[in-house]
Amino acid sequence: MKKVKDIIVESSKRNVIPNTIFLNIVIFLIFIKYIAIRVKLALLAILYLLKDIKALSIQEGTN
């Protein structure tokens, strides 16, 4: 019974490092995705503002 427990402990110790690396990669990818979405939203907002400014300047020009 003790041998089985030792084997489980040994295997879990060996699997800890790859699991943490895998988790770090997943967290990193989620983080990158989150930043990419934020950047995309910011760029869209800037483009929208530029369009508004252009539209306003055109309207002022016609008035």
mmCIF file of C-alpha atoms in Angstrom:
data_model
loop_
_atom_site.group_PDB
_atom_site.id
_atom_site.type_symbol
_atom_site.label_atom_id
_atom_site.label_comp_id
_atom_site.label_asym_id
_atom_site.label_seq_id
_atom_site.Cartn_x
_atom_site.Cartn_y
_atom_site.Cartn_z
ATOM 1 C CA MET A 1 0.000 0.000 0.000
ATOM 2 C CA LYS A 2 2.829 2.370 0.858
ATOM 3 C CA LYS A 3 4.575 1.663 -2.449
ATOM 4 C CA VAL A 4 1.510 2.737 -4.441
ATOM 5 C CA LYS A 5 1.335 5.964 -2.435
ATOM 6 C CA ASP A 6 5.054 6.611 -3.030
ATOM 7 C CA ILE A 7 4.598 6.036 -6.770
ATOM 8 C CA ILE A 8 1.672 8.494 -6.853
ATOM 9 C CA VAL A 9 3.695 11.107 -4.954
ATOM 10 C CA GLU A 10 6.699 10.618 -7.267
ATOM 11 C CA SER A 11 4.598 10.927 -10.419
ATOM 12 C CA SER A 12 2.801 14.000 -9.084
ATOM 13 C CA LYS A 13 6.152 15.635 -8.247
ATOM 14 C CA ARG A 14 7.348 14.975 -11.799
ATOM 15 C CA ASN A 15 4.149 16.377 -13.324
ATOM 16 C CA VAL A 16 4.135 19.591 -11.288
ATOM 17 C CA ILE A 17 6.666 21.446 -13.462
ATOM 18 C CA PRO A 18 5.050 20.736 -16.879
ATOM 19 C CA ASN A 19 1.620 21.561 -15.440
ATOM 20 C CA THR A 20 2.785 24.933 -14.123
ATOM 21 C CA ILE A 21 4.484 25.706 -17.457
ATOM 22 C CA PHE A 22 1.279 24.776 -19.286
ATOM 23 C CA LEU A 23 -0.798 26.946 -16.935
ATOM 24 C CA ASN A 24 1.600 29.865 -17.389
ATOM 25 C CA ILE A 25 1.349 29.551 -21.176
ATOM 26 C CA VAL A 26 -2.462 29.473 -21.012
ATOM 27 C CA ILE A 27 -2.563 32.509 -18.690
ATOM 28 C CA PHE A 28 -0.088 34.325 -20.968
ATOM 29 C CA LEU A 29 -2.215 33.594 -24.060
ATOM 30 C CA ILE A 30 -5.377 34.812 -22.304
ATOM 31 C CA PHE A 31 -3.486 37.954 -21.228
ATOM 32 C CA ILE A 32 -2.309 38.599 -24.812
ATOM 33 C CA LYS A 33 -5.851 38.084 -26.111
ATOM 34 C CA TYR A 34 -7.186 40.533 -23.500
ATOM 35 C CA ILE A 35 -4.575 43.166 -24.456
ATOM 36 C CA ALA A 36 -5.280 42.624 -28.171
ATOM 37 C CA ILE A 37 -9.010 43.202 -27.610
ATOM 38 C CA ARG A 38 -8.261 46.365 -25.601
ATOM 39 C CA VAL A 39 -5.924 47.682 -28.313
ATOM 40 C CA LYS A 40 -8.481 46.916 -31.019
ATOM 41 C CA LEU A 41 -11.206 48.750 -29.079
ATOM 42 C CA ALA A 42 -8.904 51.719 -28.501
ATOM 43 C CA LEU A 43 -8.025 51.898 -32.218
ATOM 44 C CA LEU A 44 -11.697 51.700 -33.181
ATOM 45 C CA ALA A 45 -12.493 54.500 -30.723
ATOM 46 C CA ILE A 46 -9.695 56.678 -32.160
ATOM 47 C CA LEU A 47 -10.879 56.029 -35.736
ATOM 48 C CA TYR A 48 -14.446 56.877 -34.708
ATOM 49 C CA LEU A 49 -13.277 60.134 -33.096
ATOM 50 C CA LEU A 50 -11.266 61.032 -36.209
ATOM 51 C CA LYS A 51 -14.334 60.407 -38.379
ATOM 52 C CA ASP A 52 -16.394 62.643 -36.069
ATOM 53 C CA ILE A 53 -13.758 65.396 -36.252
ATOM 54 C CA LYS A 54 -13.668 65.143 -40.067
ATOM 55 C CA ALA A 55 -17.465 65.229 -40.229
ATOM 56 C CA LEU A 56 -17.555 68.289 -37.952
ATOM 57 C CA SER A 57 -14.897 70.102 -39.977
ATOM 58 C CA ILE A 58 -16.784 69.367 -43.209
ATOM 59 C CA GLN A 59 -20.025 70.663 -41.664
ATOM 60 C CA GLU A 60 -18.294 73.811 -40.419
ATOM 61 C CA GLY A 61 -16.823 74.317 -43.888
ATOM 62 C CA THR A 62 -20.245 74.127 -45.554
ATOM 63 C CA ASN A 63 -21.850 76.499 -43.040
#
